[in-house]
Short mmCIF file of N, CA and C in Angstrom, two decimals:
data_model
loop_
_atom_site.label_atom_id
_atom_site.label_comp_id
_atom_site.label_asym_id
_atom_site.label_seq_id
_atom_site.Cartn_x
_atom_site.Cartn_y
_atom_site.Cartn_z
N UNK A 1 16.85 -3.85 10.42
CA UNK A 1 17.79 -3.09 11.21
C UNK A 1 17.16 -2.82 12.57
N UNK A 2 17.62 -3.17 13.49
CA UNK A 2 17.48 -2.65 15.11
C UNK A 2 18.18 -1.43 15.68
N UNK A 3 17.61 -0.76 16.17
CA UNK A 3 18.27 0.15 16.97
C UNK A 3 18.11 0.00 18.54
N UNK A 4 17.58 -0.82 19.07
CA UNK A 4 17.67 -1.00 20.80
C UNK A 4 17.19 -2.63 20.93
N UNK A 5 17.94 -3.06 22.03
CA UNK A 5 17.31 -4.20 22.02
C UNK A 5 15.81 -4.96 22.04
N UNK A 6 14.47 -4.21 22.13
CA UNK A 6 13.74 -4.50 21.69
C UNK A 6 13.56 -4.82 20.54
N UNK A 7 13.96 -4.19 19.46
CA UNK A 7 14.33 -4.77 18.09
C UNK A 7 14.61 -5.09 17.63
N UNK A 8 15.88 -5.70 18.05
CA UNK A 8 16.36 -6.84 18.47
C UNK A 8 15.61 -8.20 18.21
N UNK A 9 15.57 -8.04 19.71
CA UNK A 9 14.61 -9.37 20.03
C UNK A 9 13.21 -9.60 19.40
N UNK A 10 12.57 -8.67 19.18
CA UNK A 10 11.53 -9.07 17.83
C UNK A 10 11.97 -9.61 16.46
N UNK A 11 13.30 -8.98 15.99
CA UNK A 11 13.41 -9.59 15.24
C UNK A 11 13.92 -11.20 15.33
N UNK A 12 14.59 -11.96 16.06
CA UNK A 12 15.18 -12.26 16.31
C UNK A 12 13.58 -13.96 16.86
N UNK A 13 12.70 -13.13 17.28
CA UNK A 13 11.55 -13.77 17.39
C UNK A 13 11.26 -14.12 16.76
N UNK A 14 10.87 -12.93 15.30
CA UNK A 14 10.07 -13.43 14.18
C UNK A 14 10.75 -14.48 13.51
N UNK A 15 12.40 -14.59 13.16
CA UNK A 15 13.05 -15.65 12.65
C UNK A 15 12.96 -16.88 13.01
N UNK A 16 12.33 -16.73 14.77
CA UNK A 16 12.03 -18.23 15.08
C UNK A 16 11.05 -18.54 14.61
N UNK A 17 10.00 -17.51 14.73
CA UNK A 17 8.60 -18.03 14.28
C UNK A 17 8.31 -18.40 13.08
N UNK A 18 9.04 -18.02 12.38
CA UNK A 18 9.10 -18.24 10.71
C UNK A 18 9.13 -19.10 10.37
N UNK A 19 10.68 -19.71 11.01
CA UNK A 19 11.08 -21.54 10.80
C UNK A 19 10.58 -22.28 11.37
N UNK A 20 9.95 -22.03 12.77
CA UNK A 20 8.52 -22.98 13.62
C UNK A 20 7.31 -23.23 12.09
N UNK A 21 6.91 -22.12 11.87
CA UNK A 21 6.15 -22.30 11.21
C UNK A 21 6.38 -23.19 9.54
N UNK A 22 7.36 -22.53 9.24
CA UNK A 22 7.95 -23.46 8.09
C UNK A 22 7.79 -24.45 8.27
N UNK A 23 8.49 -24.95 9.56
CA UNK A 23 8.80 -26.66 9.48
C UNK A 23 7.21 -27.05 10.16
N UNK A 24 5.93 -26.41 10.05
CA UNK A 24 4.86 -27.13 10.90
C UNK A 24 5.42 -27.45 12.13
N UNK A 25 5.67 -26.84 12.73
CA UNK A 25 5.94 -27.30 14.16
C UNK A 25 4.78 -26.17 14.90
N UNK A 26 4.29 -26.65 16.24
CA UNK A 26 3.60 -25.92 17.13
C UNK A 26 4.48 -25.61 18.51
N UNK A 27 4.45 -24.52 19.26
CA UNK A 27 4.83 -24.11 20.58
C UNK A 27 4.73 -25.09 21.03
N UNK A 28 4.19 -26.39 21.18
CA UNK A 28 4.52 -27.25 22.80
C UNK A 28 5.34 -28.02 21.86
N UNK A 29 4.99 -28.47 20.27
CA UNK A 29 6.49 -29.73 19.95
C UNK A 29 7.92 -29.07 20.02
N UNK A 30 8.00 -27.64 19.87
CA UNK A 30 9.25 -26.80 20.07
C UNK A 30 9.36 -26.75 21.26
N UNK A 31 8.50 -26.51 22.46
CA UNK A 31 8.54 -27.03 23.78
C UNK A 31 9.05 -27.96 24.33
N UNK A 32 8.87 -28.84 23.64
CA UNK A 32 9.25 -30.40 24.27
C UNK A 32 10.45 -30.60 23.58
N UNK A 33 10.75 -30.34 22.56
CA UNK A 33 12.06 -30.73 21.55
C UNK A 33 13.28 -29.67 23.28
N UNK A 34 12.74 -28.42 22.96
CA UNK A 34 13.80 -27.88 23.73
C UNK A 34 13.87 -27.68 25.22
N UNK A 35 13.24 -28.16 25.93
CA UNK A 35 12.90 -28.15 27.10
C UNK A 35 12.82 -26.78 28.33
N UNK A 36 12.26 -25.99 27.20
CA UNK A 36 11.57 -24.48 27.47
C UNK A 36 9.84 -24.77 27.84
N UNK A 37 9.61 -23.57 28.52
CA UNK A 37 7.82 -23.98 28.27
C UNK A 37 7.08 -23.41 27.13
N UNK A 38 6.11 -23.70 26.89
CA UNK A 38 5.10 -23.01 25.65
C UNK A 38 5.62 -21.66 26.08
N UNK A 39 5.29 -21.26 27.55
CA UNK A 39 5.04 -19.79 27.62
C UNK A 39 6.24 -18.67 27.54
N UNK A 40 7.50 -19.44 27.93
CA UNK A 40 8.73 -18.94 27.03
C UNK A 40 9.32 -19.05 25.78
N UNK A 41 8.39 -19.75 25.44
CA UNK A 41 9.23 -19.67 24.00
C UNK A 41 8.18 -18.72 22.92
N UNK A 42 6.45 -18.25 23.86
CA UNK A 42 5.92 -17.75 23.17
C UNK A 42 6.25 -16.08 23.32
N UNK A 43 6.60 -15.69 24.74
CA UNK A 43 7.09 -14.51 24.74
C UNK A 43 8.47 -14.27 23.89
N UNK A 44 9.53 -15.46 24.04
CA UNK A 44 10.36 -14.99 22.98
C UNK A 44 10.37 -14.77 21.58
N UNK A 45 9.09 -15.36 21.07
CA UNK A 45 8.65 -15.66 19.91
C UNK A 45 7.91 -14.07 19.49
N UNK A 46 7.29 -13.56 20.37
CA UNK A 46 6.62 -11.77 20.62
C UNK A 46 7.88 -10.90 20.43
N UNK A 47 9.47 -11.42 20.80
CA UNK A 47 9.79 -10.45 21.48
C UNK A 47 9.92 -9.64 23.08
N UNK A 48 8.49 -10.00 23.45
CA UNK A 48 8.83 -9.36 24.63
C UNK A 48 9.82 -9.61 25.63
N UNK A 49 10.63 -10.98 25.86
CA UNK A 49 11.71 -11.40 26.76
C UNK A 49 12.91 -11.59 26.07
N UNK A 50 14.23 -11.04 26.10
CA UNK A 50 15.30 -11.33 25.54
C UNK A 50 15.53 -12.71 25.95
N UNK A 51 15.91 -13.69 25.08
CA UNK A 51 16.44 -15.45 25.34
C UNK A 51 17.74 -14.78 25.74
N UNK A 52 17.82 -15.93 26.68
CA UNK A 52 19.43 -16.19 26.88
C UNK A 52 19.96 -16.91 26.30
N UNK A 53 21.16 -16.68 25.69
CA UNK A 53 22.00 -17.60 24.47
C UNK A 53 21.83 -19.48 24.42
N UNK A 54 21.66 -19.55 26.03
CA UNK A 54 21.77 -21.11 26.20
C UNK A 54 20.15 -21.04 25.74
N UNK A 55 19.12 -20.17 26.05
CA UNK A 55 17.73 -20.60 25.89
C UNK A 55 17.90 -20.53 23.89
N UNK A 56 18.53 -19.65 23.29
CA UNK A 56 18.48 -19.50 21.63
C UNK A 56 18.97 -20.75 21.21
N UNK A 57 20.12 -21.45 21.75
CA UNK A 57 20.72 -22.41 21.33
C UNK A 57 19.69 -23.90 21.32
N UNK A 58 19.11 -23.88 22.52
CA UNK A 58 18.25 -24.67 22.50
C UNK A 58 17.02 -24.78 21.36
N UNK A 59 16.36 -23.68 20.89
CA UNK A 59 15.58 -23.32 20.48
C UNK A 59 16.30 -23.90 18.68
N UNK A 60 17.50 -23.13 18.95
CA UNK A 60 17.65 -23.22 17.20
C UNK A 60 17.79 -25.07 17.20
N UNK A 61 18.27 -25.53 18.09
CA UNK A 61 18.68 -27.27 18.09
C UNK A 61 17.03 -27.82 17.99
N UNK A 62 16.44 -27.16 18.36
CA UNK A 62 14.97 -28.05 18.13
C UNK A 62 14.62 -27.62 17.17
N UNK A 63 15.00 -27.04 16.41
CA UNK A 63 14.82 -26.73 15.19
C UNK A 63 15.77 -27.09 14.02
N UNK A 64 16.36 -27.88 14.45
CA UNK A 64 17.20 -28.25 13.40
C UNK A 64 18.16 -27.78 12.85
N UNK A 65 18.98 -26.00 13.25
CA UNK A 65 19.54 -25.50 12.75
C UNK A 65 20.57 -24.89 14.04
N UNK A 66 22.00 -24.57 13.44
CA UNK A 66 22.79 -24.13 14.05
C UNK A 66 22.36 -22.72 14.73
N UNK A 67 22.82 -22.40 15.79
CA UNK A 67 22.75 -20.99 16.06
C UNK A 67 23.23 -19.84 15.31
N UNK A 68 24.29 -20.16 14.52
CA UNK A 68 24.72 -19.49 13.61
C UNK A 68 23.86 -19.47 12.49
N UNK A 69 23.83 -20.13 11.95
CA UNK A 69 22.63 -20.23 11.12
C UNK A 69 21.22 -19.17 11.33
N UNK A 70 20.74 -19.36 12.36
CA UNK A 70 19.41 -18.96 13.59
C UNK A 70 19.53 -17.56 13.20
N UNK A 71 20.63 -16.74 13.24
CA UNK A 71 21.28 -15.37 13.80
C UNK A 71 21.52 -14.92 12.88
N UNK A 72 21.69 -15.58 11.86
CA UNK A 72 22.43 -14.64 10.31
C UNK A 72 21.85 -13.66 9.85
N UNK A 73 22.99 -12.26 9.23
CA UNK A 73 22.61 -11.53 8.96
C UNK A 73 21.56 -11.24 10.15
N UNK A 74 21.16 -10.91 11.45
CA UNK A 74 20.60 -10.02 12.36
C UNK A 74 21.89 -9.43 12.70
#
């Protein structure tokens, strides 16, 4: 449960990081799949920067999964 968008977006991080990690993937092959840099996709990955929907969409497509999917249940 979130109550402000920081908590949000951590959570929302950790779900990426989860399935990065699941699938063995590292920050630059999720880098390169989505054409973000390491260093945004590692702050979004913290939390500390809210993605913008087009940056989530990207992210969940290099990952193999719908955005819907990505987002469930958050």
């Amino acid at each position: 449960i979130y109550r402000n968008e920081g908590d949000l977006n951590r959570l929302i991080g950790q779900r990426i990081r989860g399935e990065r990690q699941r699938q063995n993937l590292t920050l630059r092959q999720v880098s390169e799949r989505s054409d973000l840099t390491t260093s945004q996709l590692s702050q979004v990955e913290l939390g500390k920067n809210a993605a913008s929907l087009w940056a989530l969409a990207r992210i969940s497509n290099s990952l193999g999964m719908q955005l819907s999917t990505l987002l469930h249940g958050l």
